[in-house]
mmCIF file of C-alpha atoms and ligand atoms in Angstrom:
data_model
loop_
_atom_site.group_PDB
_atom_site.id
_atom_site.type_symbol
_atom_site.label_atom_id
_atom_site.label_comp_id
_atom_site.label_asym_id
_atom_site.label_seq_id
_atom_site.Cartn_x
_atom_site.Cartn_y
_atom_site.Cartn_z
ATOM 1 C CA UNK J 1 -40.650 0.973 38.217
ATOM 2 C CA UNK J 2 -42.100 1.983 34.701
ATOM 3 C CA UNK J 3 -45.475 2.077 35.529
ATOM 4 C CA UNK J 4 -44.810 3.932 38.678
ATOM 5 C CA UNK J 5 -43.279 6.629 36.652
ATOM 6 C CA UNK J 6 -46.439 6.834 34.116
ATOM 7 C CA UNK J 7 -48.413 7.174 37.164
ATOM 8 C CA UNK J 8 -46.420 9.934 38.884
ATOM 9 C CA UNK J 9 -46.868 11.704 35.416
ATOM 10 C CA UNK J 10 -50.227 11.012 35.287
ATOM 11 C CA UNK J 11 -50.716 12.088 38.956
ATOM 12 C CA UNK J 12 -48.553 15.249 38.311
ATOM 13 C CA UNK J 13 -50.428 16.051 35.392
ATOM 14 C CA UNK J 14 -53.680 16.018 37.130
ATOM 15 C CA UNK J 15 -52.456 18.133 39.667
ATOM 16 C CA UNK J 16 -51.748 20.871 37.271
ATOM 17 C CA UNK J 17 -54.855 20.901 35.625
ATOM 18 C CA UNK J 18 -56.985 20.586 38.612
ATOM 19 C CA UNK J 19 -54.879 23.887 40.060
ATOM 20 C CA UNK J 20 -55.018 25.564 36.356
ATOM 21 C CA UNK J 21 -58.869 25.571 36.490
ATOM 22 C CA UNK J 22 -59.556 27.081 40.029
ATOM 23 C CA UNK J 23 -60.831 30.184 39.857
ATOM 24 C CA UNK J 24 -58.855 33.015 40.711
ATOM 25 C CA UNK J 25 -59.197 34.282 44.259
ATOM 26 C CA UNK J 26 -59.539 38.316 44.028
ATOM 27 C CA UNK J 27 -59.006 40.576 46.709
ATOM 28 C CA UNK J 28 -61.351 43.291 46.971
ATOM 29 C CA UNK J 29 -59.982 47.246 48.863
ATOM 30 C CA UNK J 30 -63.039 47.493 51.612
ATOM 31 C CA UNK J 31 -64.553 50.335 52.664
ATOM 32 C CA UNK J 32 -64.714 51.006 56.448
ATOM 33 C CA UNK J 33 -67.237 52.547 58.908
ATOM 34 C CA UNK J 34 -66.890 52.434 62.255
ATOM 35 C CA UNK J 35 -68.790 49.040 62.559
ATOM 36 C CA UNK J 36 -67.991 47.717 59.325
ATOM 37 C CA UNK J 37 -65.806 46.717 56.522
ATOM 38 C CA UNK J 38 -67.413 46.036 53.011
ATOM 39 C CA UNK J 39 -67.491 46.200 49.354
ATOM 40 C CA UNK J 40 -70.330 47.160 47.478
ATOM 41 C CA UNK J 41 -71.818 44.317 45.570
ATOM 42 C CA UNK J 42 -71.329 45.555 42.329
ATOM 43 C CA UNK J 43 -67.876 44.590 42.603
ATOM 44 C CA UNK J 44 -68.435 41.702 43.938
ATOM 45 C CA UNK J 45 -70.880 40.538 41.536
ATOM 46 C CA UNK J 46 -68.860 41.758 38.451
ATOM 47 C CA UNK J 47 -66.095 39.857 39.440
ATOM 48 C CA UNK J 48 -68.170 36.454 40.088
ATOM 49 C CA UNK J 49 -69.363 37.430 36.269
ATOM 50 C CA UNK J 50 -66.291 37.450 35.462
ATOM 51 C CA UNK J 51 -65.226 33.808 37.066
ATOM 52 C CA UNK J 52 -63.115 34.987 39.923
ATOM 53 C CA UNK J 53 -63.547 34.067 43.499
ATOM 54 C CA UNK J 54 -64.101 37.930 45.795
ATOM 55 C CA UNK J 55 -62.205 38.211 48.743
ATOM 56 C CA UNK J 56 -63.122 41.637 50.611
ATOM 57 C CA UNK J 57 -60.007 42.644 52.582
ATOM 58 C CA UNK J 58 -60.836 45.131 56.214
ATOM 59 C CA UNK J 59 -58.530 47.900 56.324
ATOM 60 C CA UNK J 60 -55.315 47.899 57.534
ATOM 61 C CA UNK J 61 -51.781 49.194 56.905
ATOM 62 C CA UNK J 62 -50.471 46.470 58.516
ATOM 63 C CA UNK J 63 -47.573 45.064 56.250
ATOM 64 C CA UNK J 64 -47.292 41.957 58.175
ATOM 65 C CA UNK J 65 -51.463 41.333 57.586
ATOM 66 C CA UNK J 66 -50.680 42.358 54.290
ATOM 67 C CA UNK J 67 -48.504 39.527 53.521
ATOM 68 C CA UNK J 68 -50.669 37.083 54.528
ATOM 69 C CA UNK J 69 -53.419 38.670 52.362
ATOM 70 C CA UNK J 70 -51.200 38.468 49.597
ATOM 71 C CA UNK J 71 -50.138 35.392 49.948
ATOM 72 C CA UNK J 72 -53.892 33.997 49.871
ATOM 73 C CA UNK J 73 -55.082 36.634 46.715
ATOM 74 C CA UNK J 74 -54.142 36.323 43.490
ATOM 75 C CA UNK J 75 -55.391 39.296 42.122
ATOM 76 C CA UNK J 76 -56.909 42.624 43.154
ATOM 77 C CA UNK J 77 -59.294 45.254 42.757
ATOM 78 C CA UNK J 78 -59.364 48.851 44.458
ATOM 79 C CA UNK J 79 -62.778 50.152 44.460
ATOM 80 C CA UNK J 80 -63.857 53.803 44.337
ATOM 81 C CA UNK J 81 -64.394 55.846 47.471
ATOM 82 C CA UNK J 82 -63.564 59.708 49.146
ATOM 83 C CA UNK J 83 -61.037 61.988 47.288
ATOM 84 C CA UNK J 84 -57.218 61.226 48.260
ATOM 85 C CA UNK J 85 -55.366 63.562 50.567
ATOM 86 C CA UNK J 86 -53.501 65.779 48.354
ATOM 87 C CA UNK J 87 -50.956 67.454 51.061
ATOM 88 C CA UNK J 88 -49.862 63.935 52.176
ATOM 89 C CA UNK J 89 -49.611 62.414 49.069
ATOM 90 C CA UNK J 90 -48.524 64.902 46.221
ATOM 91 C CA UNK J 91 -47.079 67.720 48.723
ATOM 92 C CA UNK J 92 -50.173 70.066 47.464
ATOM 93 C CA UNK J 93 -52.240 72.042 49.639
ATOM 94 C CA UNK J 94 -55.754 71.466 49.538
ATOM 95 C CA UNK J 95 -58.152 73.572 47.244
ATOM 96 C CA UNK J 96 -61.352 74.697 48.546
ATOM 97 C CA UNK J 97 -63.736 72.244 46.239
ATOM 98 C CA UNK J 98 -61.650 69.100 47.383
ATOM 99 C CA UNK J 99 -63.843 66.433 48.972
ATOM 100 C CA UNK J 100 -63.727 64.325 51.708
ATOM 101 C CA UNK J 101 -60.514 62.853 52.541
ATOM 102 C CA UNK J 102 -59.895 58.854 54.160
ATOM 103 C CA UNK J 103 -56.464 59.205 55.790
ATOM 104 C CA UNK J 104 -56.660 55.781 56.788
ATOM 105 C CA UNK J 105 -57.864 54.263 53.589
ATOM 106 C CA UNK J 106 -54.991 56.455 52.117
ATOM 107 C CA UNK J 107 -52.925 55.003 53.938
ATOM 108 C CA UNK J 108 -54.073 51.240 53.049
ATOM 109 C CA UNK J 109 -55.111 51.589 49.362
ATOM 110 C CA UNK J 110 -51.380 52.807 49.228
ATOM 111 C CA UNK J 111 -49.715 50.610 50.706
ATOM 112 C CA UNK J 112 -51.656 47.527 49.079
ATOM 113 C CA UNK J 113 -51.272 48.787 45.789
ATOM 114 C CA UNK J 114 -47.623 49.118 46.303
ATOM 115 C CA UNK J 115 -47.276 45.917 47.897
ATOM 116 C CA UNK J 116 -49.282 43.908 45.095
ATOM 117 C CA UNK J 117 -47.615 45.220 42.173
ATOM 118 C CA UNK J 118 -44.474 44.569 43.880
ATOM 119 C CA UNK J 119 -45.590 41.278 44.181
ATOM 120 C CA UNK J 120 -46.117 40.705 40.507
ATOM 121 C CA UNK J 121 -50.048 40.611 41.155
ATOM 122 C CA UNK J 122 -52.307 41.845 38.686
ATOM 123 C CA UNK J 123 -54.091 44.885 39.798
ATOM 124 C CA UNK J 124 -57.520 46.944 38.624
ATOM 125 C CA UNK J 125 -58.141 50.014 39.830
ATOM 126 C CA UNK J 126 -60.968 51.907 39.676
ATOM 127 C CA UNK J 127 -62.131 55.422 40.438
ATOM 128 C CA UNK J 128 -60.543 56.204 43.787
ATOM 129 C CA UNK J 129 -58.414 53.060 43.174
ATOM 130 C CA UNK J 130 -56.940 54.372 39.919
ATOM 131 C CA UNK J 131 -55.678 57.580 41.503
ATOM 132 C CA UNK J 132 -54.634 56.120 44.442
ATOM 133 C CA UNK J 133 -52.466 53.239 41.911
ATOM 134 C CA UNK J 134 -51.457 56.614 40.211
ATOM 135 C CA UNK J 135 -50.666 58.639 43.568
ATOM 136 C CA UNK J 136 -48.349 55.514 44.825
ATOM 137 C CA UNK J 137 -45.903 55.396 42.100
ATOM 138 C CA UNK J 138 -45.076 58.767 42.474
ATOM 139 C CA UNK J 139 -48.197 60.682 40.405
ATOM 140 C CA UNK J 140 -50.155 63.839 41.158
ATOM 141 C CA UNK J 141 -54.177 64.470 40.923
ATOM 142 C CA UNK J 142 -56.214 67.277 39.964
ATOM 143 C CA UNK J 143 -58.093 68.079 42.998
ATOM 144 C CA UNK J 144 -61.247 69.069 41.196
ATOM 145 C CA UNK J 145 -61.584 69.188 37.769
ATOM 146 C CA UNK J 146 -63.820 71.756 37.496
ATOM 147 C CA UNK J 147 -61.785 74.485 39.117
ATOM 148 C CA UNK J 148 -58.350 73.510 38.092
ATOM 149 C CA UNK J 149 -58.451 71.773 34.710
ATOM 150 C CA UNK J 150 -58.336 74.598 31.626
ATOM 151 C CA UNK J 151 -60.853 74.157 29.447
ATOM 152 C CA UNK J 152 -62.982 71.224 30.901
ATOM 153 C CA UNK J 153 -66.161 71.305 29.666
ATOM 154 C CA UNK J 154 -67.566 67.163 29.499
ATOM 155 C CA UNK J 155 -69.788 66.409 33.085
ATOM 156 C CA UNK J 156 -67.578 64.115 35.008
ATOM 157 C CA UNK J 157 -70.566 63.898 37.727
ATOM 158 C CA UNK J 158 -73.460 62.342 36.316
ATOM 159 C CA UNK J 159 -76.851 62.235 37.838
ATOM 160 C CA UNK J 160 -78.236 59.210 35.790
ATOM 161 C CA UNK J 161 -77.582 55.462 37.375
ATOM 162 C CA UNK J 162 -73.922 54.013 37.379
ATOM 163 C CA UNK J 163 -75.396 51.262 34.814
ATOM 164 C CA UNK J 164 -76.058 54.101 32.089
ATOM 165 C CA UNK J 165 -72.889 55.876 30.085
ATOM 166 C CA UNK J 166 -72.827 59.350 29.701
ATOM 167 C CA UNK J 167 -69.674 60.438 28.231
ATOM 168 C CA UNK J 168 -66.970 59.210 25.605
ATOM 169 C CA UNK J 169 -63.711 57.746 26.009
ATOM 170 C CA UNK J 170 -60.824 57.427 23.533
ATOM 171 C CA UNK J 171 -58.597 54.502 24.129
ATOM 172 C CA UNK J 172 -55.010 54.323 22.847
ATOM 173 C CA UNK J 173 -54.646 52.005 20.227
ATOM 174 C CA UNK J 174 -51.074 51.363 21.683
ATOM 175 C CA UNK J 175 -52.553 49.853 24.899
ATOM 176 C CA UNK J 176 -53.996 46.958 27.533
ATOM 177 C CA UNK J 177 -56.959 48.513 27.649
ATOM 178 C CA UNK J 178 -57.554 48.629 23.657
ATOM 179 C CA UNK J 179 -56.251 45.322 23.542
ATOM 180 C CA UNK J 180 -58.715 44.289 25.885
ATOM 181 C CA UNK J 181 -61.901 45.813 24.995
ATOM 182 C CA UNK J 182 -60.917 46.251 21.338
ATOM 183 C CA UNK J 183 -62.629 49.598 20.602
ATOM 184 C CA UNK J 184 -61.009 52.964 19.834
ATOM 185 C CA UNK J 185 -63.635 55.295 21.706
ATOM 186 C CA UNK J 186 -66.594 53.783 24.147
ATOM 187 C CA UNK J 187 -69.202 55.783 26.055
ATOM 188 C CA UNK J 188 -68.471 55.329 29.980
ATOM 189 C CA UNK J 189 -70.489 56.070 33.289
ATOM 190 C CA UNK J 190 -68.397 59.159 35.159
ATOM 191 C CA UNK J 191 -68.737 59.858 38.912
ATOM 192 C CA UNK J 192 -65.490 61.808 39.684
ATOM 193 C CA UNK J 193 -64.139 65.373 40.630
ATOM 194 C CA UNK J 194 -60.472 64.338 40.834
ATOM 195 C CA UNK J 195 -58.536 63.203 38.075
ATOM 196 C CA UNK J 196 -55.003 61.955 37.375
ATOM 197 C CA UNK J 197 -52.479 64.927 36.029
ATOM 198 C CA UNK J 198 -48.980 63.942 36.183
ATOM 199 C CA UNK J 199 -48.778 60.551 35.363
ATOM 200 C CA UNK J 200 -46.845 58.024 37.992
ATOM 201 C CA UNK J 201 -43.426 57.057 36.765
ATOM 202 C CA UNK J 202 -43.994 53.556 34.506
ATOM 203 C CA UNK J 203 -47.220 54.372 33.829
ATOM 204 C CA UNK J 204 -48.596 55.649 30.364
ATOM 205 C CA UNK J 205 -52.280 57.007 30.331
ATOM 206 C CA UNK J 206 -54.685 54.781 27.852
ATOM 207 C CA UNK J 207 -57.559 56.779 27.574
ATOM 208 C CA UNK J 208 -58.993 60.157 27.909
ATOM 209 C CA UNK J 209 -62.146 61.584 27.764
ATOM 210 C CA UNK J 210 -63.115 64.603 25.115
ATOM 211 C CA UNK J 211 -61.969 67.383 27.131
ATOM 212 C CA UNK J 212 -58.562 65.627 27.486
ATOM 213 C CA UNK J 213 -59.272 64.264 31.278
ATOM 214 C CA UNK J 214 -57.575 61.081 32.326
ATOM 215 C CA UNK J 215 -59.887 58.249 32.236
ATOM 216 C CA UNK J 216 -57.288 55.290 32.078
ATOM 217 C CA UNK J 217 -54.118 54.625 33.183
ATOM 218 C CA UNK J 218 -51.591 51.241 33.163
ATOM 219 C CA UNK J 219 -48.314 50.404 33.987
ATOM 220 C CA UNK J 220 -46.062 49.314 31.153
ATOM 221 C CA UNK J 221 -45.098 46.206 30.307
ATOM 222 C CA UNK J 222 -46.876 42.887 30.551
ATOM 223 C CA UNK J 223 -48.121 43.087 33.953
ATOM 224 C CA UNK J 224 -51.680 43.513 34.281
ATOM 225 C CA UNK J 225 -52.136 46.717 36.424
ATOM 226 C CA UNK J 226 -54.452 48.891 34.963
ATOM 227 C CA UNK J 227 -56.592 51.845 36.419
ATOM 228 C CA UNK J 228 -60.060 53.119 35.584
ATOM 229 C CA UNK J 229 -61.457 56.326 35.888
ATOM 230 C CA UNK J 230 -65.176 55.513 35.222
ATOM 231 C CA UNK J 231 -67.033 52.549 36.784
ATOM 232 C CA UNK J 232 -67.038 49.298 34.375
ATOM 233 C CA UNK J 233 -68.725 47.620 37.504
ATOM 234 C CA UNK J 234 -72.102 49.931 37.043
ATOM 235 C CA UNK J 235 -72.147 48.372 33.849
ATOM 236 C CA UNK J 236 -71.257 44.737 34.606
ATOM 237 C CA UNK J 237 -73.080 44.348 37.713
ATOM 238 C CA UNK J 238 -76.409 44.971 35.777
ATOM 239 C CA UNK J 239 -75.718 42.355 33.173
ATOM 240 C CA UNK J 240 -74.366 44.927 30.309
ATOM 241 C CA UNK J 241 -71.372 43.283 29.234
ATOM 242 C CA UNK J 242 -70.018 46.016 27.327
ATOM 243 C CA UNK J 243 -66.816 46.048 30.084
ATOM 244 C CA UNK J 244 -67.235 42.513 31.472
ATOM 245 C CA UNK J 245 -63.789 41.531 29.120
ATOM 246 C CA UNK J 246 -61.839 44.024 31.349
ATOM 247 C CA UNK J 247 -62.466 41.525 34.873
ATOM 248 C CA UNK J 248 -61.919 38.601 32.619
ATOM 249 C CA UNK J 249 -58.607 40.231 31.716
ATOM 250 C CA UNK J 250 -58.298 40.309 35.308
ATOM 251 C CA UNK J 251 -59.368 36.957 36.519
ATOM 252 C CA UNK J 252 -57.485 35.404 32.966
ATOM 253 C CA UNK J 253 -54.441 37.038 34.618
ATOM 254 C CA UNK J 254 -54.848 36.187 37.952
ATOM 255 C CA UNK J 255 -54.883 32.105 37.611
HETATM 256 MN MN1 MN S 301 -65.232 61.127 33.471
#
């Protein structure tokens, strides 16, 4: 009877060690033509870096597919993509220098986003994916910075490669993102025309960039669900690990 009970302990215990050292399977927002759904492999890649196991999920709004998919992830990242519809999602009609609009990717980066966080998952978002994490808990967007923000004046639309930074960031000491990649200010890629402006109930912006536009966002309290403005995958993909500890964050939270 006693040594049966050592062994059950010992069994037990191997269990949980085996299951603590899988890697973290991470679900990656697809993009969709008419003949495909895929991720570009610089997320893919930077997560692999980063120990996790990349998942791409196909569009759908689906809530019932969506369960499943959640059920099998344990972590997620929204990648970047078209400008979000601004009269279906913040009630604002659309300026003339918005760009082109997804409805149906909306309509799924949405409703994953809201479904994972719900969940308890741990979420990064980046570019499009931050905005959209910001849009579905109730935020708004600049439509294009240029035109509407008062007194821009940094380029949010570089020309040089996604692997090279252009412009700086200053992180808020009092956040995830400091905590993670332990630096006050830190020069960042930038490929955006939107930006977040009113910031999504539970959320506090992290970082901004010189002209005061929103480069980071994150949802209070311990859960890991933090958005990106600029592209830490440009970066990571190419073997600069200047923002690899922000997918470890991810992946570290995700097992
Ligand atoms: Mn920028």
């Amino acid at each position: 009877m006693k040594r049966r009970s050592l062994l059950s302990i010992v069994l037990i215990f191997t269990l949980i060690s085996a299951y603590a050292q899988k890697k973290p399977i991470i679900g990656v927002s697809s993009v969709a033509t008419e003949s495909s759904a895929s991720a570009p492999l610089t997320y893919i890649n930077s997560i692999k870096r980063a120990g996790g196991v990349p998942l791409v999920i196909p569009m759908t709004s689906d809530k019932e597919e969506l369960t499943r998919v959640l059920e099998v992830i344990d972590g997620l990242v929204m990648t970047g993509g078209e400008d979000i519809d601004p009269l279906k999602w913040f009630n604002e009609e659309p300026v003339r220098a918005m760009g082109g609009i997804a409805p149906e990717r909306d309509e799924f980066d949405i409703t994953l986003i809201r479904m994972a966080v719900e969940k308890g998952l741990p979420v990064l978002g980046i570019c499009r994916g931050e905005q959209a994490m910001n849009v579905a808990f109730g935020g708004t967007l600049y439509q294009d910075i240029p035109s509407q923000v008062e007194g821009t004046f940094v380029k949010h639309s570089q020309n040089a490669p996604s692997s090279y930074g252009t412009h700086t960031i200053d992180i808020d000491k009092n956040s995830k993102l400091y905590k993670i990649l332990g630096r006050e200010s830190v020069v960042v890629n930038s490929f955006h025309h939107q930006a977040v402006k009113d910031i999504a109930k539970g959320f506090k912006i992290s970082a901004r960039a010189k002209d005061g536009v929103v480069e980071a966002i994150e949802k209070e309290g311990d859960q890991f669900v933090v958005g990106v403005q600029f592209h830490p995958e440009g970066f990571v993909s190419k073997g600069d690990d200047t923002f690899l500890p922000l997918f470890r964050a991810l992946t570290e939270a995700s097992k």
